[in-house]
Amino acid sequence: MSLELHDVTVRYRQTHDGGEHVLLALDHVNLALRPGSVTALVGESGCGKTTLAKVIMGLLPDNAMQSGTVLLDGEPLPLSDENAMNKLRWRRVAMVFQNGGAGLHPIHTVLDQLVEPMRTHLGLPPEAAELRARRLLEQAGLPWNIAIRHPHELSGGQAQRCFLAMALALDPDYLLLDEPTSALDPGTRAFLLGRLRELRNEGKGILLITHDLGSTASLADDTKVMYLGNIMEEVAGSLLTKEARHPYSRGLVRAFPGMFATRELGGLRGEPLLRITHAHAPSEASHHHADTGVEHAPADGCLFLPRCTQACPDCASGKIALTGTPGSGLRCVRGGIVPFLELKNIRKRYTSAFALHDIQLRVMAGETFCLVGETGSGKSTLAKIVAGELEADSGTALLDGSPLDYKRRRRQLAAKIGFVAQNPLLAVSPRLTVFDIAAEPLRIQFPDLPRFELERQVLAGFCEVRLPGTPDFLKLYAHELNAGALQRLCIARALMTRPALLVADEPTSSLDPSVQAKILRMLLELQTERGLTMLFVTHDFGVARKIADHIGVMHDGRLVETGTTRQILTHPTHGHTRFLLSCARGGNTQGE
Amino acid sequence: MPAESFSLRRDPWFLFAAIVGGTLLLAATAGPFLAPYDPYDISFTVLEAPSAKHWLGVNDGGMDIFSELLTALRNTIMFGLLAGMAGTGLAVFAGVFSALRQGVTGLMLMRLADMLLAIPSIMPLVLLAALFQPPPSLMALALALFLWAGPSRLINAQARMLVTAPHILAARQMGGSLWYLLRRHLVPEIYPIALIVLASRLRAAMFMEASLAFLGLMDPARKSLGSMIGYGLKYYFLDIWSNWLLPPIVCLSLLIMSATLLAMRMEKRMDPRLQNLS
């Protein structure tokens, strides 16, 4: 008993400026719906979610070319036979379209539209059909009097629920829902999700196509993440309850404003592309196509490559397959989000006392790791060791898989790691002007950079941190700047060589909240755009909450607890974490 | 804060010192051309009073004092510059080196400086001059061996502070090599101190040269401000102080004063932090 898609490929033939090209909408998709379970299909608009539902319903438009098979309980669906399909539609498989109201017939009342299929398909007598319609509307949370209305007299949410009632009229085994909750208010949405849960428990197989990761969190038994017609990641459960493994999935989660998301909203860089497989267009036309700014996805290698921030040369070629066990597959050459910074058994001893005991730490690429703790807990020491200002006594540190060897590769590493030291006034030379301070990393890394290029890059960097680039400002000395400008100068300097890792030690401590907000948003924006990985030292849980993916709590030179921001904030396990959190919440300093 | 930049061209002290020092230096450089007579010409009337022919009169040996003064000034400045610059160079090297290599080598270098400080430098120089009668340039270099010790401790203290200063650490973190750090940070940061050191070493060297010459420990035939004062003093009972004693004394004082002032005002220019304090 299942509804299975095997190697389903769908192409749309499209004409464009006199030429014709083929758009690949689904690329060898395998998927199975099982009775009594909810499969969620998530992904950006245009990734092929709706096409997939239309394949199952046999409702693809005429310009679609389809290959692969759809098996319903082991039997292939008679996709070419319209009559046979009509028998299956609504009885075995029903679909609720994206804007349900548009699927209702405008001149019939709701009741007529509910009763009609029951009578023609099931042959129910009018009274029985009406009774059943009444119950369906009730179950959809609608009052009975709605039955005599016309579709234009319904609100969007009501129309959506009417459509759901219609889809259930013939008691199908499989239900396909395209964005069922996106137009609904929270109350109605909760009601509808409850209804779907009931339907699942009754044994229906549900395909939930949605942008709303929140509704998948409470409902989905497994989740498929789609991008440009490919399933990129399969998750048992929901994306929100599991940690995303694919950079694309992480981008979706970061962009989703869920109730438990504390981090500023992020997302994915760039726009979704189109997969044009072969254009039969004259060459001028394809040029023109390029001029319109629509970019094409790469024909070879990873589809997500142009938008991925951790791409490596291997990603650019070959066919990338969905690997891993069924139900938890992943389509990524690098095996998902890679660890960018790994610290193992890092120890540091100052003359009198231990500063760090056996620190184990892993920061994933494109992620913010916040080190939180009291003064003297070893946060800055750890940051300095990563940035190369201090040497650890023992332990290993890996950056992107290769050892963090400051003795031999200091300059190369410096280009990859930007460091914002704790005290901005001391961290800049009193003898240098603002321009020279900001240009220093460039001068070290590229001694032959011409002056105009140096100026261009410095000004671009200042623009990012909202510092003025006026000639007067560039000539100032550090002591003539206020604390906020100085701190931004230090951040601009740390980002000047476009590092992959930013180690920042209390970088916003002397900023007023409005400037701090701008800087933090700027850093997160860089994270989205360039995949900037951040090791962020702060004593401020409020800041950590807004920017961190993971938080590590330090106490007496030990990393006592690490976890996702949500875990640490909602279920701290270590007593010291609870103590710090209660202090941060402004109350009880007794802990617990 | 106003960014009114401090300009040396508008600083009266600097201008004063530059004019005085420049004049003296010019006089010393152009001495042979300015001098009306050969300073070693002994054909004039002994102890003649100043006149239009001999602006500062004639000394006991029958030499024109003005011509003699120009040559002496030249010799003293040359000696001072050689010893002062060599001494400052040694001080900067020793100070920075032992700050960068804070191991045994650095420690030994600084202990050596302590030892040298304990010895009054005039003693070995007197011995050296008396025993070997070295030429003035060698004497200057020998003096430099004693001049570096004091200021090297000062520079070492500053350099030690610098090598652990966050902004230098930041430059190192950015990947700056040792050479880069020296060129771009350490030397420019130490430069103002080196200038003060140079001024103090110039002063010490010129004073030492004058002293040795005054004591007659340098070549007696060599003209020097010190030897001029020494010879002149023998005739203090005559009315020669204003034309024979005073000119070398004034020259020596002005030299030392202008060197000091120049260094002080330049230091203020070098360090932007001091600019708004005036």
mmCIF file of C-alpha atoms in Angstrom, chain A residues 300-482:
data_model
loop_
_atom_site.group_PDB
_atom_site.id
_atom_site.type_symbol
_atom_site.label_atom_id
_atom_site.label_comp_id
_atom_site.label_asym_id
_atom_site.label_seq_id
_atom_site.Cartn_x
_atom_site.Cartn_y
_atom_site.Cartn_z
ATOM 1 C CA ASP A 300 27.035 19.858 -14.737
ATOM 2 C CA GLY A 301 27.889 19.458 -11.077
ATOM 3 C CA CYS A 302 25.867 20.609 -8.109
ATOM 4 C CA LEU A 303 22.753 22.593 -8.932
ATOM 5 C CA PHE A 304 23.081 24.610 -5.794
ATOM 6 C CA LEU A 305 26.701 25.541 -6.545
ATOM 7 C CA PRO A 306 26.141 29.190 -7.569
ATOM 8 C CA ARG A 307 24.358 29.900 -4.320
ATOM 9 C CA CYS A 308 26.361 27.676 -2.024
ATOM 10 C CA THR A 309 28.872 29.340 0.267
ATOM 11 C CA GLN A 310 30.998 26.288 0.909
ATOM 12 C CA ALA A 311 31.518 25.169 -2.682
ATOM 13 C CA CYS A 312 34.764 23.438 -3.557
ATOM 14 C CA PRO A 313 36.198 22.468 -6.967
ATOM 15 C CA ASP A 314 34.689 18.970 -6.688
ATOM 16 C CA CYS A 315 31.211 20.491 -6.628
ATOM 17 C CA ALA A 316 31.525 21.776 -10.182
ATOM 18 C CA SER A 317 31.521 18.530 -12.075
ATOM 19 C CA GLY A 318 29.787 15.205 -12.314
ATOM 20 C CA LYS A 319 26.344 14.078 -11.397
ATOM 21 C CA ILE A 320 25.674 14.569 -7.731
ATOM 22 C CA ALA A 321 23.566 11.726 -6.367
ATOM 23 C CA LEU A 322 21.325 11.541 -3.376
ATOM 24 C CA THR A 323 23.370 9.455 -0.968
ATOM 25 C CA GLY A 324 22.727 8.004 2.425
ATOM 26 C CA THR A 325 20.112 5.683 3.817
ATOM 27 C CA PRO A 326 16.580 5.941 2.371
ATOM 28 C CA GLY A 327 14.625 8.589 4.185
ATOM 29 C CA SER A 328 17.721 10.504 5.184
ATOM 30 C CA GLY A 329 19.456 11.068 1.885
ATOM 31 C CA LEU A 330 21.633 14.040 1.128
ATOM 32 C CA ARG A 331 22.699 15.439 -2.222
ATOM 33 C CA CYS A 332 26.014 17.116 -1.476
ATOM 34 C CA VAL A 333 29.546 16.277 -2.573
ATOM 35 C CA ARG A 334 30.948 17.592 0.654
ATOM 36 C CA GLY A 335 28.583 15.513 2.744
ATOM 37 C CA GLY A 336 26.525 18.455 3.846
ATOM 38 C CA ILE A 337 27.599 21.461 5.836
ATOM 39 C CA VAL A 338 31.272 20.960 6.622
ATOM 40 C CA PRO A 339 32.991 21.722 9.892
ATOM 41 C CA PHE A 340 35.097 24.803 9.232
ATOM 42 C CA LEU A 341 36.929 25.204 12.486
ATOM 43 C CA GLU A 342 37.725 22.268 14.713
ATOM 44 C CA LEU A 343 39.529 22.506 18.006
ATOM 45 C CA LYS A 344 40.606 19.361 19.792
ATOM 46 C CA ASN A 345 41.988 19.203 23.310
ATOM 47 C CA ILE A 346 43.166 22.787 23.280
ATOM 48 C CA ARG A 347 45.043 23.611 26.462
ATOM 49 C CA LYS A 348 46.626 26.818 27.559
ATOM 50 C CA ARG A 349 48.373 27.556 30.780
ATOM 51 C CA TYR A 350 49.470 30.954 31.930
ATOM 52 C CA THR A 351 52.292 31.061 34.460
ATOM 53 C CA SER A 352 50.059 30.662 37.468
ATOM 54 C CA ALA A 353 46.864 28.969 36.372
ATOM 55 C CA PHE A 354 45.125 27.056 33.636
ATOM 56 C CA ALA A 355 43.374 29.327 31.200
ATOM 57 C CA LEU A 356 41.919 26.587 29.040
ATOM 58 C CA HIS A 357 41.344 22.920 29.797
ATOM 59 C CA ASP A 358 40.887 20.525 26.928
ATOM 60 C CA ILE A 359 38.626 22.594 24.752
ATOM 61 C CA GLN A 360 36.706 20.678 22.073
ATOM 62 C CA LEU A 361 34.907 22.890 19.647
ATOM 63 C CA ARG A 362 33.479 22.630 16.173
ATOM 64 C CA VAL A 363 32.180 25.508 14.116
ATOM 65 C CA MET A 364 30.387 24.607 10.920
ATOM 66 C CA ALA A 365 30.956 26.562 7.720
ATOM 67 C CA GLY A 366 28.728 29.577 7.352
ATOM 68 C CA GLU A 367 27.625 29.460 10.935
ATOM 69 C CA THR A 368 27.855 31.689 13.975
ATOM 70 C CA PHE A 369 29.232 30.141 17.123
ATOM 71 C CA CYS A 370 28.906 32.318 20.184
ATOM 72 C CA LEU A 371 31.193 31.803 23.140
ATOM 73 C CA VAL A 372 29.395 33.034 26.197
ATOM 74 C CA GLY A 373 30.760 33.249 29.698
ATOM 75 C CA GLU A 374 31.927 35.483 32.475
ATOM 76 C CA THR A 375 35.096 37.548 32.346
ATOM 77 C CA GLY A 376 38.106 35.386 33.007
ATOM 78 C CA SER A 377 36.420 32.238 31.798
ATOM 79 C CA GLY A 378 38.910 31.889 28.940
ATOM 80 C CA LYS A 379 36.793 33.177 26.052
ATOM 81 C CA SER A 380 39.316 35.731 24.879
ATOM 82 C CA THR A 381 42.212 33.325 25.290
ATOM 83 C CA LEU A 382 40.443 30.839 23.071
ATOM 84 C CA ALA A 383 39.642 33.521 20.490
ATOM 85 C CA LYS A 384 43.268 34.648 20.492
ATOM 86 C CA ILE A 385 44.494 31.098 19.978
ATOM 87 C CA VAL A 386 42.227 30.681 16.975
ATOM 88 C CA ALA A 387 43.303 34.051 15.588
ATOM 89 C CA GLY A 388 46.976 33.242 16.090
ATOM 90 C CA GLU A 389 47.764 35.870 18.685
ATOM 91 C CA LEU A 390 48.470 33.222 21.271
ATOM 92 C CA GLU A 391 49.855 29.752 20.965
ATOM 93 C CA ALA A 392 48.127 26.837 22.607
ATOM 94 C CA ASP A 393 50.248 24.623 24.828
ATOM 95 C CA SER A 394 48.783 21.482 23.315
ATOM 96 C CA GLY A 395 45.954 20.291 21.172
ATOM 97 C CA THR A 396 45.149 20.526 17.509
ATOM 98 C CA ALA A 397 43.247 23.083 15.528
ATOM 99 C CA LEU A 398 41.957 22.511 12.025
ATOM 100 C CA LEU A 399 40.708 25.149 9.646
ATOM 101 C CA ASP A 400 38.700 23.764 6.769
ATOM 102 C CA GLY A 401 40.390 20.418 7.311
ATOM 103 C CA SER A 402 43.999 21.564 7.347
ATOM 104 C CA PRO A 403 46.013 22.338 10.465
ATOM 105 C CA LEU A 404 46.022 25.866 11.786
ATOM 106 C CA ASP A 405 49.780 26.153 11.494
ATOM 107 C CA TYR A 406 50.633 29.728 12.376
ATOM 108 C CA LYS A 407 54.356 29.035 12.503
ATOM 109 C CA ARG A 408 54.627 28.317 8.818
ATOM 110 C CA ARG A 409 51.561 29.764 7.145
ATOM 111 C CA ARG A 410 50.791 32.870 9.147
ATOM 112 C CA ARG A 411 50.230 35.141 6.191
ATOM 113 C CA GLN A 412 48.030 32.729 4.238
ATOM 114 C CA LEU A 413 45.983 32.017 7.347
ATOM 115 C CA ALA A 414 45.688 35.697 8.130
ATOM 116 C CA ALA A 415 43.974 36.235 4.803
ATOM 117 C CA LYS A 416 41.357 33.675 5.803
ATOM 118 C CA ILE A 417 40.852 34.715 9.406
ATOM 119 C CA GLY A 418 39.807 38.186 10.429
ATOM 120 C CA PHE A 419 40.204 39.100 14.065
ATOM 121 C CA VAL A 420 38.469 41.835 15.996
ATOM 122 C CA ALA A 421 40.302 42.255 19.269
ATOM 123 C CA GLN A 422 38.633 43.205 22.477
ATOM 124 C CA ASN A 423 39.780 46.787 22.970
ATOM 125 C CA PRO A 424 39.422 48.731 19.732
ATOM 126 C CA LEU A 425 41.427 51.755 20.847
ATOM 127 C CA LEU A 426 44.479 49.665 21.683
ATOM 128 C CA ALA A 427 44.107 47.483 18.630
ATOM 129 C CA VAL A 428 44.900 50.266 16.210
ATOM 130 C CA SER A 429 48.124 52.182 15.919
ATOM 131 C CA PRO A 430 47.944 55.743 17.280
ATOM 132 C CA ARG A 431 50.351 56.823 14.577
ATOM 133 C CA LEU A 432 48.254 55.759 11.592
ATOM 134 C CA THR A 433 45.333 57.466 9.942
ATOM 135 C CA VAL A 434 41.977 55.777 9.539
ATOM 136 C CA PHE A 435 42.850 54.950 5.959
ATOM 137 C CA ASP A 436 46.193 53.398 6.823
ATOM 138 C CA ILE A 437 44.642 51.360 9.613
ATOM 139 C CA ALA A 438 42.007 49.926 7.327
ATOM 140 C CA ALA A 439 44.439 49.381 4.466
ATOM 141 C CA GLU A 440 46.947 47.499 6.602
ATOM 142 C CA PRO A 441 45.666 43.953 5.976
ATOM 143 C CA LEU A 442 45.577 44.639 2.255
ATOM 144 C CA ARG A 443 49.099 46.041 2.322
ATOM 145 C CA ILE A 444 50.329 42.953 4.133
ATOM 146 C CA GLN A 445 48.520 40.493 1.904
ATOM 147 C CA PHE A 446 48.996 42.299 -1.403
ATOM 148 C CA PRO A 447 52.094 44.505 -1.120
ATOM 149 C CA ASP A 448 51.869 45.461 -4.786
ATOM 150 C CA LEU A 449 48.271 46.653 -4.782
ATOM 151 C CA PRO A 450 48.079 50.037 -6.512
ATOM 152 C CA ARG A 451 46.866 52.997 -4.495
ATOM 153 C CA PHE A 452 43.555 53.462 -6.302
ATOM 154 C CA GLU A 453 42.653 49.795 -5.810
ATOM 155 C CA LEU A 454 43.583 50.072 -2.135
ATOM 156 C CA GLU A 455 41.304 53.081 -1.818
ATOM 157 C CA ARG A 456 38.480 51.379 -3.653
ATOM 158 C CA GLN A 457 38.577 48.344 -1.383
ATOM 159 C CA VAL A 458 38.884 50.389 1.797
ATOM 160 C CA LEU A 459 35.917 52.541 0.803
ATOM 161 C CA ALA A 460 33.875 49.459 -0.066
ATOM 162 C CA GLY A 461 34.712 48.013 3.355
ATOM 163 C CA PHE A 462 33.722 51.253 5.091
ATOM 164 C CA CYS A 463 30.462 51.229 3.210
ATOM 165 C CA GLU A 464 29.706 47.790 4.647
ATOM 166 C CA VAL A 465 30.169 48.899 8.237
ATOM 167 C CA ARG A 466 28.445 52.237 7.620
ATOM 168 C CA LEU A 467 31.545 54.342 8.133
ATOM 169 C CA PRO A 468 31.838 57.526 6.116
ATOM 170 C CA GLY A 469 34.355 57.383 3.293
ATOM 171 C CA THR A 470 34.966 61.109 3.067
ATOM 172 C CA PRO A 471 38.557 62.306 2.580
ATOM 173 C CA ASP A 472 38.387 64.168 5.897
ATOM 174 C CA PHE A 473 37.403 61.024 7.744
ATOM 175 C CA LEU A 474 40.147 58.973 6.120
ATOM 176 C CA LYS A 475 42.718 61.422 7.465
ATOM 177 C CA LEU A 476 41.632 61.211 11.087
ATOM 178 C CA TYR A 477 43.643 59.407 13.736
ATOM 179 C CA ALA A 478 42.261 56.701 15.957
ATOM 180 C CA HIS A 479 42.109 58.908 19.046
ATOM 181 C CA GLU A 480 39.894 61.339 17.188
ATOM 182 C CA LEU A 481 37.156 58.747 16.601
ATOM 183 C CA ASN A 482 34.352 57.910 18.972
#
